[in-house]
Short mmCIF file of C-alpha atoms in Angstrom, two decimals:
data_model
loop_
_atom_site.label_atom_id
_atom_site.label_comp_id
_atom_site.label_asym_id
_atom_site.label_seq_id
_atom_site.Cartn_x
_atom_site.Cartn_y
_atom_site.Cartn_z
CA MET A 1 39.98 18.22 64.33
CA LYS A 2 39.79 18.47 68.09
CA ARG A 3 36.97 16.66 69.86
CA ARG A 4 35.24 19.81 71.15
CA GLY A 5 35.35 21.43 67.73
CA PHE A 6 34.04 18.32 66.02
CA ILE A 7 31.12 17.97 68.41
CA LYS A 8 30.20 21.64 68.05
CA LYS A 9 30.25 21.53 64.26
CA ALA A 10 28.53 18.15 64.01
CA ALA A 11 25.76 19.21 66.35
CA ALA A 12 25.27 22.47 64.51
CA ALA A 13 25.14 20.74 61.13
CA THR A 14 22.76 17.99 62.14
CA ALA A 15 20.43 20.18 64.15
CA GLY A 16 20.32 22.76 61.37
CA ALA A 17 19.66 20.17 58.71
CA PHE A 18 16.81 18.49 60.56
CA ALA A 19 15.03 20.93 62.82
CA ALA A 20 15.34 23.97 60.60
CA PRO A 21 16.48 22.49 57.32
CA TYR A 22 15.82 25.37 55.03
CA ILE A 23 16.41 29.11 54.53
CA LEU A 24 14.56 32.05 53.00
CA PRO A 25 13.24 33.64 49.84
CA SER A 26 12.84 37.36 50.10
CA GLY A 27 9.31 37.65 48.86
CA ARG A 28 7.47 37.78 45.59
CA LEU A 29 9.51 37.96 42.40
CA PHE A 30 6.65 38.08 39.94
CA ALA A 31 3.14 39.44 40.17
CA ALA A 32 0.47 36.76 40.16
CA THR A 33 -1.36 36.73 36.84
CA GLY A 34 -4.89 35.97 38.00
CA SER A 35 -7.33 36.35 40.84
CA GLN A 36 -7.52 33.78 43.59
CA MET A 37 -10.45 31.42 43.99
CA ALA A 38 -9.28 30.53 47.51
CA GLU A 39 -6.31 31.46 49.66
CA HIS A 40 -5.51 27.87 50.64
CA VAL A 41 -5.23 24.60 48.71
CA VAL A 42 -4.91 21.09 50.13
CA MET A 43 -4.13 18.24 47.75
CA VAL A 44 -4.47 14.65 48.92
CA MET A 45 -2.44 12.20 46.84
CA PHE A 46 -4.89 9.47 47.63
CA ALA A 47 -3.24 6.24 48.56
CA GLY A 48 -0.90 3.90 46.73
CA GLY A 49 -2.93 2.74 43.78
CA VAL A 50 -6.73 2.60 43.92
CA ARG A 51 -8.85 0.37 41.70
CA GLN A 52 -11.68 2.19 40.02
CA GLN A 53 -13.87 -0.87 40.61
CA GLU A 54 -13.81 -0.72 44.43
CA SER A 55 -13.88 3.08 44.65
CA ILE A 56 -16.01 4.81 42.02
CA GLU A 57 -17.86 1.74 40.71
CA GLN A 58 -18.51 0.45 44.26
CA THR A 59 -18.37 -3.17 43.19
CA TYR A 60 -16.67 -4.27 46.44
CA LEU A 61 -16.12 -8.02 45.82
CA ALA A 62 -18.17 -8.50 42.67
CA GLN A 63 -15.53 -7.55 40.12
CA SER A 64 -12.49 -8.65 42.05
CA GLN A 65 -13.33 -11.95 43.76
CA GLN A 66 -16.39 -13.02 41.75
CA ILE A 67 -18.48 -12.85 44.93
CA GLN A 68 -21.69 -11.00 44.18
CA VAL A 69 -21.56 -8.43 46.96
CA GLU A 70 -21.42 -4.75 46.00
CA GLY A 71 -21.46 -1.47 47.91
CA ASN A 72 -19.68 1.77 48.84
CA ILE A 73 -16.88 1.59 51.41
CA MET A 74 -15.95 5.30 51.06
CA PHE A 75 -18.81 6.93 52.96
CA ASN A 76 -17.25 10.38 53.34
CA MET A 77 -16.18 10.88 49.76
CA LEU A 78 -18.85 9.18 47.66
CA ASP A 79 -22.58 8.71 47.62
CA GLY A 80 -23.81 5.14 47.78
CA ALA A 81 -25.05 2.48 50.16
CA PRO A 82 -22.48 0.27 51.89
CA PRO A 83 -22.25 -3.48 51.39
CA THR A 84 -24.33 -5.55 53.78
CA GLN A 85 -22.52 -8.88 53.48
CA LYS A 86 -18.96 -10.05 54.02
CA VAL A 87 -17.99 -6.79 55.73
CA VAL A 88 -14.28 -6.95 56.53
CA PHE A 89 -13.09 -3.37 56.08
CA GLY A 90 -14.09 -1.79 59.42
CA THR A 91 -12.92 -2.16 62.97
CA ASN A 92 -13.17 -5.42 64.88
CA GLY A 93 -16.52 -6.40 66.41
CA ASN A 94 -17.63 -9.98 66.68
CA LEU A 95 -15.48 -10.69 63.66
CA THR A 96 -12.36 -9.05 62.28
CA GLY A 97 -13.28 -5.84 60.44
CA ASP A 98 -17.04 -6.36 60.65
CA THR A 99 -17.83 -2.87 62.05
CA PRO A 100 -17.72 -0.04 59.47
CA ILE A 101 -16.27 3.27 60.69
CA PRO A 102 -19.12 5.81 61.06
CA GLN A 103 -19.26 8.63 58.53
CA ILE A 104 -17.65 11.87 59.72
CA LEU A 105 -19.11 14.36 57.26
CA GLY A 106 -22.76 15.39 57.27
CA SER A 107 -22.75 15.29 53.48
CA THR A 108 -20.25 13.60 51.22
CA ILE A 109 -17.44 15.32 49.39
CA GLN A 110 -19.32 14.32 46.21
CA GLN A 111 -22.38 16.29 47.34
CA GLN A 112 -20.32 19.27 48.48
CA GLY A 113 -18.09 19.46 45.42
CA THR A 114 -17.28 18.22 41.93
CA LEU A 115 -16.41 14.63 41.07
CA PHE A 116 -14.49 13.82 37.91
CA LYS A 117 -15.63 10.25 37.86
CA GLU A 118 -12.92 8.92 35.60
CA VAL A 119 -9.70 10.71 34.68
CA ARG A 120 -6.58 9.33 33.05
CA SER A 121 -3.49 8.42 35.01
CA SER A 122 -0.54 8.42 32.63
CA HIS A 123 1.59 6.20 34.86
CA ALA A 124 1.05 2.75 36.35
CA GLY A 125 3.58 3.35 39.15
CA HIS A 126 3.60 5.45 42.27
CA TYR A 127 6.61 7.61 41.43
CA GLY A 128 5.47 8.55 37.93
CA GLY A 129 1.99 9.14 39.26
CA MET A 130 3.22 11.40 42.03
CA ASN A 131 5.34 13.35 39.56
CA ALA A 132 2.34 13.88 37.29
CA LEU A 133 0.32 15.21 40.22
CA LEU A 134 3.08 17.50 41.46
CA GLN A 135 4.72 18.60 38.19
CA GLY A 136 1.75 18.55 35.82
CA ASN A 137 4.05 16.61 33.57
CA THR A 138 4.01 13.01 32.40
CA LEU A 139 7.66 12.54 31.47
CA TYR A 140 8.75 8.92 31.35
CA SER A 141 12.43 9.94 31.50
CA GLN A 142 12.09 10.94 35.15
CA GLY A 143 14.36 8.59 37.09
CA LEU A 144 13.39 6.82 40.29
CA ARG A 145 15.04 8.19 43.42
CA GLN A 146 15.93 11.41 41.69
CA LYS A 147 14.74 14.91 42.20
CA PRO A 148 11.99 15.91 39.75
CA ILE A 149 13.26 17.24 36.42
CA ASN A 150 10.61 19.92 36.07
CA PRO A 151 9.31 22.33 38.70
CA THR A 152 6.78 21.10 41.21
CA ILE A 153 3.63 22.92 42.22
CA PHE A 154 5.50 23.82 45.40
CA GLU A 155 8.06 25.79 43.41
CA TYR A 156 5.48 27.39 41.15
CA THR A 157 3.58 28.52 44.24
CA ARG A 158 6.57 30.00 45.96
CA ARG A 159 8.12 31.66 42.93
CA HIS A 160 5.01 33.05 41.25
CA LEU A 161 2.96 33.79 44.35
CA GLY A 162 5.87 34.83 46.54
CA ALA A 163 4.80 32.39 49.23
CA PRO A 164 7.33 31.92 52.06
CA ALA A 165 8.61 28.43 52.81
CA SER A 166 6.55 28.01 55.95
CA LYS A 167 3.38 28.44 53.87
CA VAL A 168 4.14 25.51 51.55
CA TRP A 169 4.25 21.99 53.02
CA PHE A 170 4.62 18.46 51.73
CA VAL A 171 3.62 15.85 54.32
CA GLY A 172 4.87 12.41 53.35
CA ASN A 173 3.80 8.99 54.54
CA GLY A 174 7.47 8.08 55.16
CA ILE A 175 10.95 8.66 53.80
CA GLY A 176 11.22 5.52 51.66
CA ASN A 177 11.68 5.42 47.91
CA SER A 178 11.49 8.90 46.37
CA THR A 179 8.96 10.56 48.65
CA PRO A 180 11.22 13.07 50.44
CA LEU A 181 12.80 14.07 47.11
CA MET A 182 9.55 15.46 45.75
CA ASN A 183 9.55 18.77 47.63
CA TYR A 184 11.49 20.55 44.86
CA SER A 185 13.10 19.92 41.49
CA HIS A 186 16.55 20.36 40.02
CA HIS A 187 15.23 22.75 37.37
CA ALA A 188 17.68 25.62 36.91
CA ASP A 189 15.00 28.33 37.15
CA TYR A 190 13.35 26.92 40.26
CA GLY A 191 14.89 24.37 42.65
CA ALA A 192 15.61 24.33 46.36
CA GLN A 193 15.15 28.03 46.98
CA TYR A 194 11.47 27.58 46.06
CA GLY A 195 10.97 24.17 47.68
CA ALA A 196 8.41 23.05 50.24
CA ASN A 197 9.12 22.13 53.82
CA PHE A 198 8.93 18.34 54.01
CA LEU A 199 7.63 16.46 57.03
CA ALA A 200 7.34 12.70 57.50
CA PRO A 201 5.33 12.35 60.74
CA SER A 202 5.96 8.61 61.01
CA ILE A 203 9.67 9.36 61.22
CA THR A 204 9.66 12.59 63.19
CA PHE A 205 6.81 11.77 65.59
CA GLY A 206 6.40 8.02 65.12
CA SER A 207 6.02 5.44 67.86
CA GLN A 208 9.77 5.01 68.19
CA SER A 209 10.29 8.72 67.53
CA PRO A 210 13.66 8.47 65.76
CA GLY A 211 13.48 12.18 64.92
CA GLN A 212 13.28 13.18 68.57
CA GLU A 213 16.00 10.69 69.41
CA HIS A 214 18.32 12.11 66.76
CA LEU A 215 17.66 15.68 67.77
CA SER A 216 18.26 14.94 71.41
CA ASN A 217 21.37 12.88 70.85
CA ALA A 218 22.93 15.26 68.33
CA LYS A 219 24.40 17.38 71.10
CA VAL A 220 26.52 14.58 72.54
CA TYR A 221 27.75 12.71 69.46
CA HIS A 222 31.44 11.83 69.42
CA PRO A 223 33.32 10.03 66.63
CA GLU A 224 35.15 7.59 68.88
CA GLU A 225 32.67 6.91 71.65
CA GLU A 226 29.34 7.18 69.87
CA LEU A 227 29.79 6.03 66.31
CA ASP A 228 26.51 4.12 66.21
CA PRO A 229 24.24 7.14 66.73
CA ILE A 230 26.35 9.08 64.22
CA TYR A 231 25.78 6.39 61.61
CA GLN A 232 22.08 6.34 62.46
CA MET A 233 21.98 10.05 61.79
CA LYS A 234 23.83 9.54 58.52
CA TYR A 235 21.34 6.94 57.36
CA PHE A 236 18.44 9.15 58.36
CA LEU A 237 19.81 12.09 56.43
CA ASP A 238 20.72 9.90 53.47
CA ASN A 239 17.14 8.78 53.20
CA ASN A 240 15.70 12.19 53.84
CA PHE A 241 17.99 14.40 51.81
CA GLU A 242 19.93 12.09 49.45
CA ASN A 243 23.09 13.45 51.03
CA VAL A 244 25.69 10.85 50.07
CA GLY A 245 28.99 12.69 49.99
CA GLY A 246 27.41 15.96 48.97
CA THR A 247 26.02 19.11 50.42
CA ILE A 248 22.44 19.44 51.60
CA ASP A 249 20.41 21.62 49.27
CA THR A 250 18.20 23.85 51.29
CA ILE A 251 14.91 25.56 50.85
CA TYR A 252 14.88 28.96 52.41
CA ASN A 253 13.05 29.53 55.67
CA THR A 254 13.71 32.85 57.33
CA GLU A 255 15.18 32.86 60.82
CA GLU A 256 11.67 33.59 62.09
CA GLU A 257 10.31 30.63 60.15
CA LYS A 258 13.04 28.37 61.49
CA GLN A 259 12.11 29.38 65.00
CA SER A 260 8.45 28.69 64.27
CA ILE A 261 9.32 25.21 62.92
CA LYS A 262 11.39 24.53 66.01
CA LEU A 263 8.54 25.57 68.28
CA PHE A 264 6.11 23.45 66.26
CA LEU A 265 8.31 20.38 66.66
CA ARG A 266 8.68 21.07 70.37
CA GLU A 267 4.91 21.44 70.74
CA MET A 268 4.30 18.13 68.96
CA TYR A 269 6.81 16.35 71.20
CA ASN A 270 5.23 17.94 74.26
CA LEU A 271 1.78 16.78 73.17
CA GLY A 272 3.12 13.26 72.82
CA GLY A 273 0.56 12.23 70.25
CA ASN A 274 -2.41 13.90 71.94
CA ILE A 275 -3.41 15.73 68.79
CA ALA A 276 -6.53 16.06 66.61
CA LYS A 277 -6.51 12.49 65.33
CA PRO A 278 -9.35 10.92 63.37
CA PRO A 279 -11.83 8.92 65.49
CA VAL A 280 -10.08 5.77 64.24
CA ASP A 281 -6.30 6.11 63.93
CA ASP A 282 -5.04 2.58 63.51
CA ASN A 283 -2.81 2.94 60.48
CA ASN A 284 -0.07 5.22 59.14
CA ASP A 285 -2.31 7.15 56.73
CA LEU A 286 -4.57 8.21 59.57
CA ASN A 287 -1.64 9.35 61.71
CA THR A 288 -0.10 11.17 58.74
CA VAL A 289 -3.34 13.08 58.23
CA ALA A 290 -3.54 13.84 61.95
CA TYR A 291 -0.16 15.60 61.84
CA THR A 292 -1.13 17.30 58.57
CA VAL A 293 -3.97 18.90 60.51
CA GLU A 294 -1.46 20.06 63.13
CA VAL A 295 0.72 21.59 60.39
CA MET A 296 -2.32 23.44 59.07
CA LYS A 297 -3.37 24.62 62.51
CA TRP A 298 0.12 25.98 63.22
CA PHE A 299 1.22 27.42 59.84
CA LYS A 300 -2.07 27.96 57.93
CA PRO A 301 -0.28 27.02 54.70
CA THR A 302 -1.11 28.40 51.31
CA LEU A 303 -0.45 24.95 49.84
CA THR A 304 -0.46 21.65 51.68
CA VAL A 305 0.10 18.32 49.92
CA VAL A 306 -0.28 15.07 51.84
CA ASN A 307 0.64 11.65 50.50
CA LEU A 308 -1.16 8.52 51.65
CA GLY A 309 -0.13 4.99 50.76
CA VAL A 310 -1.35 2.15 52.95
CA VAL A 311 -3.68 0.75 50.26
CA ASP A 312 -0.55 -0.42 48.47
CA THR A 313 -0.93 -3.53 50.59
CA CYS A 314 -3.19 -4.67 47.76
CA HIS A 315 -0.16 -6.35 46.14
CA SER A 316 -0.57 -9.24 48.56
CA ASN A 317 -3.53 -8.57 50.87
CA TYR A 318 -6.85 -7.67 49.27
CA THR A 319 -8.67 -7.67 52.61
CA GLY A 320 -6.09 -5.26 54.00
CA TYR A 321 -6.52 -3.10 50.91
CA LEU A 322 -10.26 -2.80 51.53
CA ALA A 323 -9.60 -1.80 55.14
CA ALA A 324 -6.99 0.75 54.06
CA LEU A 325 -9.29 2.20 51.38
CA HIS A 326 -12.03 2.62 53.97
CA ARG A 327 -9.56 4.32 56.33
CA ALA A 328 -8.18 6.59 53.61
CA ASP A 329 -11.74 7.81 53.08
CA HIS A 330 -12.02 8.26 56.86
CA ALA A 331 -8.79 10.29 56.74
CA VAL A 332 -10.10 12.54 53.96
CA GLY A 333 -13.35 13.12 55.85
CA HIS A 334 -11.41 14.01 58.99
CA LEU A 335 -9.11 16.34 57.07
CA TRP A 336 -11.96 18.25 55.44
CA ASN A 337 -13.83 18.43 58.74
CA GLN A 338 -10.78 19.80 60.55
CA ILE A 339 -10.13 22.39 57.84
CA GLN A 340 -13.56 23.84 58.59
CA GLN A 341 -12.47 24.26 62.23
CA ILE A 342 -9.38 26.36 61.44
CA PRO A 343 -10.72 29.95 61.26
CA GLU A 344 -8.11 31.15 58.75
CA MET A 345 -8.84 28.23 56.39
CA ALA A 346 -12.57 27.56 56.86
CA GLY A 347 -14.53 28.64 53.80
CA ASN A 348 -11.32 29.70 52.13
CA THR A 349 -9.74 26.36 51.20
CA ILE A 350 -10.16 24.12 48.17
CA MET A 351 -9.23 20.46 48.56
CA LEU A 352 -8.34 18.10 45.70
CA VAL A 353 -8.21 14.33 46.05
CA THR A 354 -6.67 12.08 43.37
CA PRO A 355 -5.03 8.64 43.38
CA GLU A 356 -1.63 8.65 41.72
CA CYS A 357 -2.59 5.52 39.73
CA GLY A 358 -5.17 2.78 39.57
CA ARG A 359 -4.78 -0.99 39.80
CA ASN A 360 -5.02 -3.94 37.46
CA LEU A 361 -8.18 -5.42 36.06
CA THR A 362 -7.08 -9.00 36.74
CA PRO A 363 -5.52 -10.30 39.95
CA ASN A 364 -2.14 -11.83 40.62
CA PRO A 365 -1.97 -15.39 42.08
CA ILE A 366 -1.55 -14.28 45.71
CA LYS A 367 -4.44 -15.04 48.07
CA ASP A 368 -4.95 -13.52 51.52
CA THR A 369 -6.46 -15.04 54.66
CA ASN A 370 -9.96 -14.80 53.14
CA ASP A 371 -8.74 -16.58 50.00
CA TRP A 372 -9.22 -13.35 48.08
CA TYR A 373 -6.88 -12.49 45.23
CA ALA A 374 -4.50 -9.53 45.28
CA PHE A 375 -3.92 -6.92 42.57
CA ASP A 376 -0.78 -5.21 41.25
CA HIS A 377 -0.64 -2.10 39.08
CA SER A 378 0.68 -2.49 35.55
CA ASP A 379 -2.11 -2.87 32.98
CA ALA A 380 -4.51 -0.49 31.22
CA ASN A 381 -6.94 -0.52 34.14
CA THR A 382 -4.37 1.48 36.13
CA GLN A 383 -5.08 4.45 33.85
CA ARG A 384 -8.56 4.74 35.37
CA VAL A 385 -8.70 6.98 38.45
CA PHE A 386 -10.88 9.80 39.78
CA THR A 387 -10.49 13.35 41.06
CA GLN A 388 -12.59 15.27 43.54
CA MET A 389 -12.62 19.00 44.26
CA VAL A 390 -14.45 20.73 47.08
CA GLY A 391 -14.48 24.24 48.49
CA PRO A 392 -15.43 27.79 47.54
CA ASN A 393 -16.05 28.41 43.82
CA VAL A 394 -16.22 24.64 43.16
CA PRO A 395 -19.63 23.59 41.77
CA ALA A 396 -21.51 21.45 44.28
CA ASN A 397 -23.00 18.05 43.52
CA LEU A 398 -21.55 18.00 40.01
CA VAL A 399 -20.30 14.83 38.30
CA ARG A 400 -18.26 14.98 35.11
CA GLY A 401 -17.36 11.97 32.99
CA GLY A 402 -17.79 8.31 33.76
CA VAL A 403 -16.94 4.81 32.62
CA GLY A 404 -15.83 5.00 29.01
CA ASN A 405 -15.88 8.80 29.13
CA GLN A 406 -12.61 9.94 30.67
CA ILE A 407 -12.50 13.69 31.30
CA GLY A 408 -9.27 15.07 32.63
CA GLU A 409 -5.96 13.58 33.72
CA THR A 410 -3.91 13.43 36.87
CA ALA A 411 -1.52 16.09 35.53
CA ASP A 412 -4.44 18.54 35.67
CA ASN A 413 -3.96 18.95 39.41
CA CYS A 414 -0.93 21.19 38.95
CA PRO A 415 -2.56 23.86 36.72
CA THR A 416 -5.76 23.55 38.76
CA ILE A 417 -3.92 24.52 41.94
CA ALA A 418 -2.26 27.34 40.02
CA GLU A 419 -5.66 28.64 38.90
CA ILE A 420 -7.07 28.47 42.42
CA LEU A 421 -4.14 30.46 43.79
CA GLY A 422 -4.03 32.93 40.91
CA PHE A 423 -1.01 32.08 38.76
CA LYS A 424 -2.39 29.69 36.16
CA ASP A 425 -0.98 31.64 33.22
CA ASP A 426 2.54 31.37 34.64
CA VAL A 427 2.25 27.59 34.79
CA MET A 428 0.44 27.15 31.48
CA ASN A 429 2.96 29.37 29.69
CA SER A 430 6.01 27.82 31.30
CA GLY A 431 6.36 25.15 28.62
CA LEU A 432 7.17 22.72 31.42
CA ILE A 433 3.88 20.89 31.92
CA SER A 434 2.16 18.32 29.74
CA SER A 435 0.67 19.78 26.55
CA THR A 436 -2.62 18.07 27.41
CA ALA A 437 -2.85 19.22 31.04
CA GLN A 438 -5.55 21.75 31.84
CA SER A 439 -7.13 23.28 34.87
CA LEU A 440 -10.05 21.12 35.92
CA PHE A 441 -12.14 24.27 36.03
CA ASP A 442 -11.65 24.53 32.28
CA ARG A 443 -12.92 20.96 31.89
CA ILE A 444 -16.17 21.57 33.76
#
């Protein structure tokens, strides 16, 4: 192939795959089977493994480090007084982390909505947990670093509601592991044509901005003179689209949607990070949520799913885990606050918040700088997580279940979203979700 031809085709392929990766469905195929409770749903896959003890039970250090200090470090989500001793989870004052981040919300998510205090996570790992949340299924045969076997809530939404691609978004906390593969399944009746647009802000808009670099450089790549940037692009696409020697499956944005995505990316680059960030934005979860807000402001999605994950530092750094848990709560408060400032979504959005799995009851041998033990996720305690719902038609200030009284499971999120958007029967009758999964509204 001649040089000019190669450059033209390479640039077209790379730019098309990244900036406007997907193509279009032509509208609704099936009538929705129910009425909508809200026109927008936001699901927060809350962090990378949250212990029930430090979140719902608010034991702080008492049940983890045998230091008798308790208190609530999730001011925006849960009711409860904060700890008054050994505060390490905030921003730096006289000591590292000794200044808690002020509460954003005037009343907690617990007061505004419904808290399922203890639900069952069927998986001890992130990938299985994420699949349960997105597929409503608890299959153990689902392989790591593979596309989901069964349809995701993204595909259900697009196929049964007729939602266009630009109205369904999955915002990931990175492109590692299986995260970017979760935007659609390989199921024969669903798949890429019903997938969600995927965005990893840390990659596309991160501090080193590799996405912008790749987009800019794509126009001048040459196989003999610029092999390095070509390989960088290959690695990026391999991670993002699992494209090793194969074609890139595409979801279907219309030409108009592609143009809108392009303009959105350009606007974000022009803003250079001057966006609606949370008051404290010192970790990746907080920046991921900041760009999720920008996605919502631009596209007003029917369904937005955002994945957080910094608390996974708990494997080796318990102090860092506490700080990340506090910031994840700060991120959720900011997200809910910002939703109320988007006219098309205010008062018309239901938000769900659920960890994909819990963490162990007993620690591993690793100690951090405070000599506090770390925790993995593998034992029965990981099956203990919570779910919160808030928004129109969600009962306010209602608590269901508790310690020793699990009500609900993580797989419930999928049929719950379907009920909110008006196609629960399609999902429940599909035969593709867990036989025990129900809408959380049916469990109230």
